[in-house]
Amino acid sequence: MTVTNVAAYAAPAAKAPLERTTVPRRPVGEHDVLIDIKFAGICHSDIHQAREGWGEAIFPMVPGHEIAGVVSEIGSGVTKFKVGDKVGVGCFVDSCRTCEYCERGEEQFCVEGNTPTYNGVGRDGEATYGGYSTHVVVDENYTLRIPEGLALDEAAPLLCAGITLYSPLNRWQAGPGKKVAILGMGGLGHMGVKIAGALGAEVTVLSQSLRKKDDGLKLGATHYYATSDEKTFEELAGTFDLIVCTVSAPLPLDKYLSLLKVDGAFVNVGAPEEPNSLNMFSLISGNKALAGSMIGGIRETQEMLDFCARHGLGAEIELISAEQINEAYDRVVNSDVRYRFVIDTATI
Ligand code: NAP
Ligand code: ZN
Ligand code: ZN
C-alpha cells in the first residue's frame, strides 16, 4: 500500500494561475473509499482561498469541494459503499467525531476543527488536496451518496452550493406562505431559488441587474428586482420574511434590512473578504434577526441530496475543461457565471 500520485490542477502560489501537476493520495485505509472523480464544481470560496482573500493559505493548492464521482476501490471495513456507487464529497473530509457538534451531526463546527477538503491538514498530518483532480481517498463517513436520478455533473455543485442554501432555508422555515428573497443569483443563489421554490415559498430574486431575470423566473422565482435601481428599495420596503444573502462582496446591510417585515430574518451565507458595517437601529426597529449559516453536516447534506433528487433539482452548469479554470475564475469574480462552472476531470 503506497501513496499514489494523481493528476490535478493546482495554484502554485497565491494569485498565481492554476496549472497541471500531480499530488499524493494516501493508500486506501480500512474505512476509506477511492473515488474516481468525474466532475468538480468551482465555488467562489475556491477563488477567495486560491487568491488568499481570506488570509494565509497552503500552497500548492488544489481547490475543489464540490466533488462527484464513482467509487473504484473500498477498504476492508467499508460498509456504506461498494465499487461502482455514485458518490460526492463536500467541504470537509474528517472531524474529531466525538465533540458535541460532531455527535449531533454538525461536523462543520467540530470544536477541534473540521478537516477541510483542501487548504487544510488532515488528522494524519498531511496536506489535503481537493477535487480539481482525478482521484481522491476519503473516509466513508464523510462521503455522500448521490441518488439515482441526479446527473453527476449537475449534482457536483450540490455538495457545497446546494447544502449551503438548503440548510438555512429549512432552519428559517422557508415554505408555503413565506416571502423569501434570494440576494445574488450566482452559484449559491440559483440553487437557493430552486430549493426555496421547491419548499413552497414565494421567491424573489434580488440581483444587481435584470440580465438574468428570465432564468430566475424559470428556476422558480415569482419576482425579480435589480438592486442597482433605488426604486426597488422603496417598492419592497417591509416585504420579506426571510432574505438569504449569497453575495461575495460587502453590502450596505441597513438598506437590505429595511426590506424585511417585522420579525423578519436576514441570513448571510456570503463570505466577503472585507467586513460589513451595520447600524443597530436597522435591527431593533422591527425585531429583526441577522444570522449566518455555514454549509451543513453530513446527515443534512445527504438529506439535501435526496430532496434534490426527489424534486429534480440539479445545478445549472457550464461544463468546462481544466484549461479553462483560470478564465472561469475571472468570470465568476465578474458575476458572469450561469450558474456554476463544473470541471470535466477527464480533461485534467
Ligand atoms: P458567485 O457564483 O460568484 O455568486 C455571488 C453572486 O453575488 C454573484 O453572482 C452576484 O449576483 C452577486 N454579487 C457579486 N458581487 C457583488 C457586489 N459587489 N454587489 C452585489 N452583488 C454582488 O459565488 P458563490 O459561489 O455563489 O458564493 C457566494 C459567496 O458565498 C462567496 O463569498 C463564497 O465564498 C460564499 N460561500 C459561503 C458558504 C457558507 O457555508 N456560508 C458556502 C459556499 C460559499 P448577481 O449577478 O445576481 O448580482
Ligand atoms: Zn463552496
Ligand atoms: Zn468534533
PDB file of N, CA and C in Angstrom, residues 1 26-35 71 73-79 81 93-94 97 124 136-143:
ATOM      1  N   MET A   1       0.851  -1.202   0.000  1.00  0.00           N
ATOM      2  CA  MET A   1       0.000   0.000   0.000  1.00  0.00           C
ATOM      3  C   MET A   1       0.876   1.238   0.000  1.00  0.00           C
ATOM      4  N   ARG A  26      -3.340   9.242  -0.276  1.00  0.00           N
ATOM      5  CA  ARG A  26      -2.945   8.194   0.666  1.00  0.00           C
ATOM      6  C   ARG A  26      -3.458   6.837   0.200  1.00  0.00           C
ATOM      7  N   PRO A  27      -2.850   5.748   0.694  1.00  0.00           N
ATOM      8  CA  PRO A  27      -3.385   4.414   0.385  1.00  0.00           C
ATOM      9  C   PRO A  27      -4.805   4.291   0.926  1.00  0.00           C
ATOM     10  N   VAL A  28      -5.606   3.429   0.335  1.00  0.00           N
ATOM     11  CA  VAL A  28      -6.987   3.231   0.778  1.00  0.00           C
ATOM     12  C   VAL A  28      -6.963   2.501   2.121  1.00  0.00           C
ATOM     13  N   GLY A  29      -7.373   3.194   3.188  1.00  0.00           N
ATOM     14  CA  GLY A  29      -7.378   2.593   4.526  1.00  0.00           C
ATOM     15  C   GLY A  29      -8.636   1.772   4.751  1.00  0.00           C
ATOM     16  N   GLU A  30      -8.696   1.157   5.930  1.00  0.00           N
ATOM     17  CA  GLU A  30      -9.787   0.236   6.260  1.00  0.00           C
ATOM     18  C   GLU A  30     -11.176   0.849   6.013  1.00  0.00           C
ATOM     19  N   HIS A  31     -11.333   2.124   6.373  1.00  0.00           N
ATOM     20  CA  HIS A  31     -12.656   2.762   6.256  1.00  0.00           C
ATOM     21  C   HIS A  31     -12.744   3.762   5.106  1.00  0.00           C
ATOM     22  N   ASP A  32     -11.791   3.658   4.177  1.00  0.00           N
ATOM     23  CA  ASP A  32     -11.735   4.621   3.072  1.00  0.00           C
ATOM     24  C   ASP A  32     -12.386   4.093   1.802  1.00  0.00           C
ATOM     25  N   VAL A  33     -12.810   5.049   0.979  1.00  0.00           N
ATOM     26  CA  VAL A  33     -13.179   4.708  -0.400  1.00  0.00           C
ATOM     27  C   VAL A  33     -12.255   5.497  -1.332  1.00  0.00           C
ATOM     28  N   LEU A  34     -11.888   4.854  -2.436  1.00  0.00           N
ATOM     29  CA  LEU A  34     -11.164   5.561  -3.501  1.00  0.00           C
ATOM     30  C   LEU A  34     -12.212   6.000  -4.513  1.00  0.00           C
ATOM     31  N   ILE A  35     -12.220   7.300  -4.806  1.00  0.00           N
ATOM     32  CA  ILE A  35     -13.235   7.842  -5.713  1.00  0.00           C
ATOM     33  C   ILE A  35     -12.559   8.279  -7.016  1.00  0.00           C
ATOM     34  N   VAL A  71     -17.137   5.279  -6.935  1.00  0.00           N
ATOM     35  CA  VAL A  71     -16.232   4.501  -6.070  1.00  0.00           C
ATOM     36  C   VAL A  71     -15.520   3.446  -6.918  1.00  0.00           C
ATOM     37  N   GLU A  73     -12.629   1.651  -5.438  1.00  0.00           N
ATOM     38  CA  GLU A  73     -11.993   0.684  -4.531  1.00  0.00           C
ATOM     39  C   GLU A  73     -12.495   0.987  -3.129  1.00  0.00           C
ATOM     40  N   ILE A  74     -12.642  -0.054  -2.301  1.00  0.00           N
ATOM     41  CA  ILE A  74     -13.070   0.196  -0.918  1.00  0.00           C
ATOM     42  C   ILE A  74     -12.137  -0.520   0.058  1.00  0.00           C
ATOM     43  N   GLY A  75     -12.023   0.055   1.257  1.00  0.00           N
ATOM     44  CA  GLY A  75     -11.237  -0.578   2.308  1.00  0.00           C
ATOM     45  C   GLY A  75     -11.983  -1.770   2.896  1.00  0.00           C
ATOM     46  N   SER A  76     -11.259  -2.606   3.641  1.00  0.00           N
ATOM     47  CA  SER A  76     -11.835  -3.871   4.135  1.00  0.00           C
ATOM     48  C   SER A  76     -12.984  -3.647   5.122  1.00  0.00           C
ATOM     49  N   GLY A  77     -12.996  -2.476   5.795  1.00  0.00           N
ATOM     50  CA  GLY A  77     -14.045  -2.242   6.793  1.00  0.00           C
ATOM     51  C   GLY A  77     -15.200  -1.400   6.292  1.00  0.00           C
ATOM     52  N   VAL A  78     -15.219  -1.089   5.003  1.00  0.00           N
ATOM     53  CA  VAL A  78     -16.262  -0.191   4.473  1.00  0.00           C
ATOM     54  C   VAL A  78     -17.597  -0.924   4.382  1.00  0.00           C
ATOM     55  N   THR A  79     -18.655  -0.289   4.918  1.00  0.00           N
ATOM     56  CA  THR A  79     -19.979  -0.921   4.892  1.00  0.00           C
ATOM     57  C   THR A  79     -21.010  -0.113   4.110  1.00  0.00           C
ATOM     58  N   PHE A  81     -20.600   1.753   1.221  1.00  0.00           N
ATOM     59  CA  PHE A  81     -20.460   1.905  -0.234  1.00  0.00           C
ATOM     60  C   PHE A  81     -19.833   0.664  -0.845  1.00  0.00           C
ATOM     61  N   VAL A  93     -13.551  16.572   5.058  1.00  0.00           N
ATOM     62  CA  VAL A  93     -13.325  15.131   4.871  1.00  0.00           C
ATOM     63  C   VAL A  93     -13.034  14.396   6.176  1.00  0.00           C
ATOM     64  N   ASP A  94     -13.099  15.128   7.304  1.00  0.00           N
ATOM     65  CA  ASP A  94     -12.888  14.465   8.597  1.00  0.00           C
ATOM     66  C   ASP A  94     -13.227  15.469   9.693  1.00  0.00           C
ATOM     67  N   ARG A  97     -15.155  13.587  15.569  1.00  0.00           N
ATOM     68  CA  ARG A  97     -16.184  12.544  15.691  1.00  0.00           C
ATOM     69  C   ARG A  97     -16.736  12.369  17.109  1.00  0.00           C
ATOM     70  N   ASP A 124      -3.852  12.978   9.772  1.00  0.00           N
ATOM     71  CA  ASP A 124      -2.588  12.251   9.617  1.00  0.00           C
ATOM     72  C   ASP A 124      -1.404  13.202   9.430  1.00  0.00           C
ATOM     73  N   VAL A 136      -9.556  10.766  -5.413  1.00  0.00           N
ATOM     74  CA  VAL A 136      -9.385  11.186  -4.025  1.00  0.00           C
ATOM     75  C   VAL A 136      -9.740  10.005  -3.119  1.00  0.00           C
ATOM     76  N   VAL A 137      -9.069   9.931  -1.973  1.00  0.00           N
ATOM     77  CA  VAL A 137      -9.346   8.888  -0.982  1.00  0.00           C
ATOM     78  C   VAL A 137     -10.013   9.559   0.214  1.00  0.00           C
ATOM     79  N   VAL A 138     -11.212   9.080   0.573  1.00  0.00           N
ATOM     80  CA  VAL A 138     -11.985   9.740   1.636  1.00  0.00           C
ATOM     81  C   VAL A 138     -12.603   8.674   2.548  1.00  0.00           C
ATOM     82  N   ASP A 139     -12.649   8.962   3.830  1.00  0.00           N
ATOM     83  CA  ASP A 139     -13.324   8.098   4.797  1.00  0.00           C
ATOM     84  C   ASP A 139     -14.803   7.967   4.404  1.00  0.00           C
ATOM     85  N   GLU A 140     -15.321   6.751   4.491  1.00  0.00           N
ATOM     86  CA  GLU A 140     -16.714   6.543   4.054  1.00  0.00           C
ATOM     87  C   GLU A 140     -17.714   7.391   4.850  1.00  0.00           C
ATOM     88  N   ASN A 141     -17.363   7.737   6.087  1.00  0.00           N
ATOM     89  CA  ASN A 141     -18.291   8.518   6.907  1.00  0.00           C
ATOM     90  C   ASN A 141     -18.379   9.984   6.490  1.00  0.00           C
ATOM     91  N   TYR A 142     -17.494  10.398   5.600  1.00  0.00           N
ATOM     92  CA  TYR A 142     -17.509  11.777   5.104  1.00  0.00           C
ATOM     93  C   TYR A 142     -17.782  11.794   3.595  1.00  0.00           C
ATOM     94  N   THR A 143     -18.338  10.687   3.120  1.00  0.00           N
ATOM     95  CA  THR A 143     -18.668  10.517   1.705  1.00  0.00           C
ATOM     96  C   THR A 143     -20.191  10.464   1.583  1.00  0.00           C
TER      97      THR A 143
END
